[in-house]
Amino acid sequence: MKNQLLLGAMLVALAGGLQANVLPAQAVQLADGKTYFVQPPRFEGATATQKTAYFWGSTYYFTLTLPENAGEALQKVAIAPEDGPDRAQFYLDQTEAVLQTRDRGESRLPLRDVTRDPKTQVITVVFDPPVAPGSTIRIGLRARNPDVGGVYLYGVTAFPVGEQPYGQFLGYGRIQINDPRIFFRGGFF
């Protein structure tokens, strides 16, 4: 009987110790100082408000969900246009980001910086403060659509908070741009 009580007490203590280690999610930081998400954000997709070539004033939306167990807040997102028949022209000073919630709708997120690398054309959106785990955000990039219709791909990478954050590639956003000139070339008009 005494051994059973001792065994029971040990199991309870062990289970309590496991719970303490499992409940709070912690970021992964390696010896070299790089910070990683425990569970990376999920890329929900991309869309454009206007999909006609030449259109001025379209907004390209990129939606991400940062899970509760991400382990670290989201500091920045990089959006990289892949090579295509042409490129959209983005107006970075008109970039916006919103936090989406089921019960309260949307609220604007403050941005610290929005930049474009002149060589690679990668657009980086930096949040201030960082976005907390358990959030869904939508980034809106104001644009003039490309002059040529086609499928345009944008690689999306998320970075956690930290001095040396590791960028987690989340996938490609696909934007289809339609070219109205094809109707004129085919003899429809």
PDB file of C-alpha atoms in Angstrom:
ATOM      1  CA  MET A   1       0.000   0.000   0.000  1.00  0.00           C
ATOM      2  CA  LYS A   2       2.819   2.365   0.929  1.00  0.00           C
ATOM      3  CA  ASN A   3       4.575   1.639  -2.418  1.00  0.00           C
ATOM      4  CA  GLN A   4       1.350   2.348  -4.335  1.00  0.00           C
ATOM      5  CA  LEU A   5       0.992   5.740  -2.622  1.00  0.00           C
ATOM      6  CA  LEU A   6       4.621   6.566  -3.359  1.00  0.00           C
ATOM      7  CA  LEU A   7       4.178   5.527  -7.018  1.00  0.00           C
ATOM      8  CA  GLY A   8       0.966   7.591  -7.275  1.00  0.00           C
ATOM      9  CA  ALA A   9       2.691  10.638  -5.778  1.00  0.00           C
ATOM     10  CA  MET A  10       5.577  10.262  -8.234  1.00  0.00           C
ATOM     11  CA  LEU A  11       3.185  10.035 -11.213  1.00  0.00           C
ATOM     12  CA  VAL A  12       1.275  13.137 -10.076  1.00  0.00           C
ATOM     13  CA  ALA A  13       4.547  15.050  -9.634  1.00  0.00           C
ATOM     14  CA  LEU A  14       5.789  13.900 -13.019  1.00  0.00           C
ATOM     15  CA  ALA A  15       2.522  14.839 -14.744  1.00  0.00           C
ATOM     16  CA  GLY A  16       2.578  18.246 -13.046  1.00  0.00           C
ATOM     17  CA  GLY A  17       6.134  18.800 -14.223  1.00  0.00           C
ATOM     18  CA  LEU A  18       5.201  17.875 -17.789  1.00  0.00           C
ATOM     19  CA  GLN A  19       2.278  20.267 -17.757  1.00  0.00           C
ATOM     20  CA  ALA A  20       4.509  23.109 -16.604  1.00  0.00           C
ATOM     21  CA  ASN A  21       6.836  22.462 -19.543  1.00  0.00           C
ATOM     22  CA  VAL A  22       4.086  22.126 -22.146  1.00  0.00           C
ATOM     23  CA  LEU A  23       1.688  24.976 -21.386  1.00  0.00           C
ATOM     24  CA  PRO A  24       3.705  28.125 -22.169  1.00  0.00           C
ATOM     25  CA  ALA A  25       4.984  28.007 -25.743  1.00  0.00           C
ATOM     26  CA  GLN A  26       8.489  29.368 -26.032  1.00  0.00           C
ATOM     27  CA  ALA A  27      10.338  30.570 -29.095  1.00  0.00           C
ATOM     28  CA  VAL A  28      13.161  28.458 -30.382  1.00  0.00           C
ATOM     29  CA  GLN A  29      16.500  30.219 -30.122  1.00  0.00           C
ATOM     30  CA  LEU A  30      19.639  28.416 -31.215  1.00  0.00           C
ATOM     31  CA  ALA A  31      23.124  28.858 -29.808  1.00  0.00           C
ATOM     32  CA  ASP A  32      24.006  31.148 -32.723  1.00  0.00           C
ATOM     33  CA  GLY A  33      21.212  33.528 -31.611  1.00  0.00           C
ATOM     34  CA  LYS A  34      18.730  32.828 -34.440  1.00  0.00           C
ATOM     35  CA  THR A  35      15.069  32.944 -33.407  1.00  0.00           C
ATOM     36  CA  TYR A  36      12.478  30.606 -34.973  1.00  0.00           C
ATOM     37  CA  PHE A  37       8.728  30.200 -34.702  1.00  0.00           C
ATOM     38  CA  VAL A  38       7.696  27.085 -32.764  1.00  0.00           C
ATOM     39  CA  GLN A  39       4.692  26.866 -35.130  1.00  0.00           C
ATOM     40  CA  PRO A  40       5.043  29.106 -38.206  1.00  0.00           C
ATOM     41  CA  PRO A  41       2.256  31.380 -39.443  1.00  0.00           C
ATOM     42  CA  ARG A  42      -0.151  30.031 -42.053  1.00  0.00           C
ATOM     43  CA  PHE A  43      -0.480  31.883 -45.364  1.00  0.00           C
ATOM     44  CA  GLU A  44      -4.201  32.095 -46.151  1.00  0.00           C
ATOM     45  CA  GLY A  45      -3.868  33.542 -49.640  1.00  0.00           C
ATOM     46  CA  ALA A  46      -3.612  36.634 -51.820  1.00  0.00           C
ATOM     47  CA  THR A  47      -6.114  38.560 -53.885  1.00  0.00           C
ATOM     48  CA  ALA A  48      -6.386  41.839 -55.782  1.00  0.00           C
ATOM     49  CA  THR A  49      -9.341  44.223 -55.746  1.00  0.00           C
ATOM     50  CA  GLN A  50      -9.000  44.896 -59.484  1.00  0.00           C
ATOM     51  CA  LYS A  51      -7.611  42.318 -61.890  1.00  0.00           C
ATOM     52  CA  THR A  52      -7.444  44.216 -65.181  1.00  0.00           C
ATOM     53  CA  ALA A  53      -4.102  45.092 -66.774  1.00  0.00           C
ATOM     54  CA  TYR A  54      -3.187  48.794 -66.601  1.00  0.00           C
ATOM     55  CA  PHE A  55      -5.605  49.423 -63.721  1.00  0.00           C
ATOM     56  CA  TRP A  56      -4.529  52.205 -61.336  1.00  0.00           C
ATOM     57  CA  GLY A  57      -5.671  51.885 -57.733  1.00  0.00           C
ATOM     58  CA  SER A  58      -5.868  48.150 -57.129  1.00  0.00           C
ATOM     59  CA  THR A  59      -4.973  46.769 -53.701  1.00  0.00           C
ATOM     60  CA  TYR A  60      -3.152  43.450 -53.339  1.00  0.00           C
ATOM     61  CA  TYR A  61      -4.118  41.711 -50.092  1.00  0.00           C
ATOM     62  CA  PHE A  62      -1.995  39.065 -48.340  1.00  0.00           C
ATOM     63  CA  THR A  63      -3.596  37.282 -45.365  1.00  0.00           C
ATOM     64  CA  LEU A  64      -1.696  35.371 -42.659  1.00  0.00           C
ATOM     65  CA  THR A  65      -2.705  33.625 -39.443  1.00  0.00           C
ATOM     66  CA  LEU A  66      -0.236  33.453 -36.561  1.00  0.00           C
ATOM     67  CA  PRO A  67      -1.269  30.426 -34.449  1.00  0.00           C
ATOM     68  CA  GLU A  68      -1.619  30.565 -30.659  1.00  0.00           C
ATOM     69  CA  ASN A  69       1.356  28.206 -30.317  1.00  0.00           C
ATOM     70  CA  ALA A  70       3.689  30.242 -32.568  1.00  0.00           C
ATOM     71  CA  GLY A  71       5.994  30.783 -29.611  1.00  0.00           C
ATOM     72  CA  GLU A  72       6.940  34.277 -30.740  1.00  0.00           C
ATOM     73  CA  ALA A  73       5.271  37.400 -32.108  1.00  0.00           C
ATOM     74  CA  LEU A  74       5.414  38.324 -35.804  1.00  0.00           C
ATOM     75  CA  GLN A  75       7.854  41.194 -36.410  1.00  0.00           C
ATOM     76  CA  LYS A  76       7.848  41.489 -40.207  1.00  0.00           C
ATOM     77  CA  VAL A  77       6.661  40.003 -43.488  1.00  0.00           C
ATOM     78  CA  ALA A  78       8.572  39.994 -46.779  1.00  0.00           C
ATOM     79  CA  ILE A  79       6.645  39.823 -50.065  1.00  0.00           C
ATOM     80  CA  ALA A  80       8.835  38.896 -53.032  1.00  0.00           C
ATOM     81  CA  PRO A  81       7.541  39.245 -56.602  1.00  0.00           C
ATOM     82  CA  GLU A  82       8.657  36.370 -58.793  1.00  0.00           C
ATOM     83  CA  ASP A  83       9.698  36.938 -62.393  1.00  0.00           C
ATOM     84  CA  GLY A  84       6.716  37.391 -64.668  1.00  0.00           C
ATOM     85  CA  PRO A  85       5.750  39.023 -67.940  1.00  0.00           C
ATOM     86  CA  ASP A  86       5.664  42.433 -66.194  1.00  0.00           C
ATOM     87  CA  ARG A  87       5.527  43.890 -62.647  1.00  0.00           C
ATOM     88  CA  ALA A  88       2.960  45.745 -60.616  1.00  0.00           C
ATOM     89  CA  GLN A  89       3.977  49.191 -59.384  1.00  0.00           C
ATOM     90  CA  PHE A  90       3.425  49.461 -55.614  1.00  0.00           C
ATOM     91  CA  TYR A  91       2.821  52.675 -53.657  1.00  0.00           C
ATOM     92  CA  LEU A  92       4.504  51.771 -50.374  1.00  0.00           C
ATOM     93  CA  ASP A  93       3.372  54.918 -48.552  1.00  0.00           C
ATOM     94  CA  GLN A  94      -0.232  53.682 -48.918  1.00  0.00           C
ATOM     95  CA  THR A  95       0.425  50.237 -47.397  1.00  0.00           C
ATOM     96  CA  GLU A  96      -1.898  49.212 -44.588  1.00  0.00           C
ATOM     97  CA  ALA A  97      -2.301  46.241 -42.288  1.00  0.00           C
ATOM     98  CA  VAL A  98      -5.339  45.194 -40.286  1.00  0.00           C
ATOM     99  CA  LEU A  99      -5.963  42.735 -37.493  1.00  0.00           C
ATOM    100  CA  GLN A 100      -9.020  40.612 -38.264  1.00  0.00           C
ATOM    101  CA  THR A 101     -11.201  39.335 -35.424  1.00  0.00           C
ATOM    102  CA  ARG A 102     -14.469  37.442 -35.539  1.00  0.00           C
ATOM    103  CA  ASP A 103     -16.225  39.478 -32.891  1.00  0.00           C
ATOM    104  CA  ARG A 104     -14.803  42.992 -33.393  1.00  0.00           C
ATOM    105  CA  GLY A 105     -14.275  43.130 -37.153  1.00  0.00           C
ATOM    106  CA  GLU A 106     -11.008  44.778 -38.149  1.00  0.00           C
ATOM    107  CA  SER A 107      -8.618  47.171 -36.483  1.00  0.00           C
ATOM    108  CA  ARG A 108      -5.658  48.897 -38.087  1.00  0.00           C
ATOM    109  CA  LEU A 109      -2.149  47.749 -37.156  1.00  0.00           C
ATOM    110  CA  PRO A 110       0.603  50.346 -36.812  1.00  0.00           C
ATOM    111  CA  LEU A 111       3.540  49.853 -39.148  1.00  0.00           C
ATOM    112  CA  ARG A 112       7.101  50.885 -38.291  1.00  0.00           C
ATOM    113  CA  ASP A 113       8.439  50.637 -41.827  1.00  0.00           C
ATOM    114  CA  VAL A 114       7.581  49.537 -45.360  1.00  0.00           C
ATOM    115  CA  THR A 115      10.519  49.224 -47.747  1.00  0.00           C
ATOM    116  CA  ARG A 116      11.406  47.776 -51.148  1.00  0.00           C
ATOM    117  CA  ASP A 117      14.829  46.412 -51.984  1.00  0.00           C
ATOM    118  CA  PRO A 118      15.831  48.145 -55.243  1.00  0.00           C
ATOM    119  CA  LYS A 119      17.721  45.090 -56.484  1.00  0.00           C
ATOM    120  CA  THR A 120      15.313  42.230 -55.644  1.00  0.00           C
ATOM    121  CA  GLN A 121      12.068  44.270 -55.444  1.00  0.00           C
ATOM    122  CA  VAL A 122      11.197  42.455 -52.171  1.00  0.00           C
ATOM    123  CA  ILE A 123       8.751  44.504 -50.095  1.00  0.00           C
ATOM    124  CA  THR A 124       9.236  44.282 -46.318  1.00  0.00           C
ATOM    125  CA  VAL A 125       6.463  45.289 -43.899  1.00  0.00           C
ATOM    126  CA  VAL A 126       7.580  45.797 -40.274  1.00  0.00           C
ATOM    127  CA  PHE A 127       4.973  45.867 -37.474  1.00  0.00           C
ATOM    128  CA  ASP A 128       5.241  48.131 -34.418  1.00  0.00           C
ATOM    129  CA  PRO A 129       4.383  46.595 -32.036  1.00  0.00           C
ATOM    130  CA  PRO A 130       4.862  43.020 -33.273  1.00  0.00           C
ATOM    131  CA  VAL A 131       1.708  40.970 -33.936  1.00  0.00           C
ATOM    132  CA  ALA A 132       0.789  38.632 -31.077  1.00  0.00           C
ATOM    133  CA  PRO A 133       0.241  34.892 -31.567  1.00  0.00           C
ATOM    134  CA  GLY A 134      -3.380  33.919 -32.177  1.00  0.00           C
ATOM    135  CA  SER A 135      -3.925  36.734 -34.703  1.00  0.00           C
ATOM    136  CA  THR A 136      -5.034  36.912 -38.316  1.00  0.00           C
ATOM    137  CA  ILE A 137      -3.699  39.859 -40.277  1.00  0.00           C
ATOM    138  CA  ARG A 138      -4.233  41.232 -43.753  1.00  0.00           C
ATOM    139  CA  ILE A 139      -1.597  43.359 -45.470  1.00  0.00           C
ATOM    140  CA  GLY A 140      -2.821  45.662 -48.239  1.00  0.00           C
ATOM    141  CA  LEU A 141      -0.373  46.922 -50.871  1.00  0.00           C
ATOM    142  CA  ARG A 142      -1.751  49.676 -53.120  1.00  0.00           C
ATOM    143  CA  ALA A 143      -0.709  49.094 -56.735  1.00  0.00           C
ATOM    144  CA  ARG A 144      -0.990  49.867 -60.399  1.00  0.00           C
ATOM    145  CA  ASN A 145      -1.528  46.538 -62.110  1.00  0.00           C
ATOM    146  CA  PRO A 146       1.004  45.252 -64.636  1.00  0.00           C
ATOM    147  CA  ASP A 147       0.540  46.230 -68.277  1.00  0.00           C
ATOM    148  CA  VAL A 148       0.499  42.585 -69.358  1.00  0.00           C
ATOM    149  CA  GLY A 149      -2.050  40.016 -68.265  1.00  0.00           C
ATOM    150  CA  GLY A 150      -0.947  36.739 -66.726  1.00  0.00           C
ATOM    151  CA  VAL A 151      -0.363  34.937 -63.468  1.00  0.00           C
ATOM    152  CA  TYR A 152       1.833  36.788 -60.995  1.00  0.00           C
ATOM    153  CA  LEU A 153       3.398  35.025 -58.015  1.00  0.00           C
ATOM    154  CA  TYR A 154       4.509  36.620 -54.741  1.00  0.00           C
ATOM    155  CA  GLY A 155       6.611  34.658 -52.244  1.00  0.00           C
ATOM    156  CA  VAL A 156       5.596  35.375 -48.639  1.00  0.00           C
ATOM    157  CA  THR A 157       8.089  34.998 -45.766  1.00  0.00           C
ATOM    158  CA  ALA A 158       7.388  35.689 -42.069  1.00  0.00           C
ATOM    159  CA  PHE A 159       9.967  36.702 -39.448  1.00  0.00           C
ATOM    160  CA  PRO A 160       9.601  36.360 -35.657  1.00  0.00           C
ATOM    161  CA  VAL A 161      10.800  38.921 -33.129  1.00  0.00           C
ATOM    162  CA  GLY A 162      14.492  38.673 -32.295  1.00  0.00           C
ATOM    163  CA  GLU A 163      17.901  40.075 -33.078  1.00  0.00           C
ATOM    164  CA  GLN A 164      18.543  37.329 -35.640  1.00  0.00           C
ATOM    165  CA  PRO A 165      15.097  36.147 -36.800  1.00  0.00           C
ATOM    166  CA  TYR A 166      14.892  33.223 -39.193  1.00  0.00           C
ATOM    167  CA  GLY A 167      12.523  33.916 -42.079  1.00  0.00           C
ATOM    168  CA  GLN A 168       9.959  31.148 -42.556  1.00  0.00           C
ATOM    169  CA  PHE A 169       8.788  30.876 -46.186  1.00  0.00           C
ATOM    170  CA  LEU A 170       4.991  30.439 -46.092  1.00  0.00           C
ATOM    171  CA  GLY A 171       4.144  29.981 -49.764  1.00  0.00           C
ATOM    172  CA  TYR A 172       3.155  31.873 -52.880  1.00  0.00           C
ATOM    173  CA  GLY A 173       0.330  34.324 -53.374  1.00  0.00           C
ATOM    174  CA  ARG A 174      -1.132  34.014 -56.866  1.00  0.00           C
ATOM    175  CA  ILE A 175      -2.678  37.059 -58.555  1.00  0.00           C
ATOM    176  CA  GLN A 176      -4.323  36.621 -61.974  1.00  0.00           C
ATOM    177  CA  ILE A 177      -4.277  39.785 -64.103  1.00  0.00           C
ATOM    178  CA  ASN A 178      -6.570  39.861 -67.123  1.00  0.00           C
ATOM    179  CA  ASP A 179      -5.603  41.650 -70.315  1.00  0.00           C
ATOM    180  CA  PRO A 180      -8.617  43.166 -72.145  1.00  0.00           C
ATOM    181  CA  ARG A 181      -6.548  43.592 -75.326  1.00  0.00           C
ATOM    182  CA  ILE A 182      -6.888  39.879 -76.148  1.00  0.00           C
ATOM    183  CA  PHE A 183     -10.503  40.490 -77.176  1.00  0.00           C
ATOM    184  CA  PHE A 184      -9.427  43.118 -79.674  1.00  0.00           C
ATOM    185  CA  ARG A 185      -6.668  40.968 -81.158  1.00  0.00           C
ATOM    186  CA  GLY A 186      -8.991  38.026 -81.731  1.00  0.00           C
ATOM    187  CA  GLY A 187     -11.460  39.931 -83.901  1.00  0.00           C
ATOM    188  CA  PHE A 188     -14.301  40.153 -81.388  1.00  0.00           C
ATOM    189  CA  PHE A 189     -14.567  43.932 -81.865  1.00  0.00           C
TER     190      PHE A 189
END
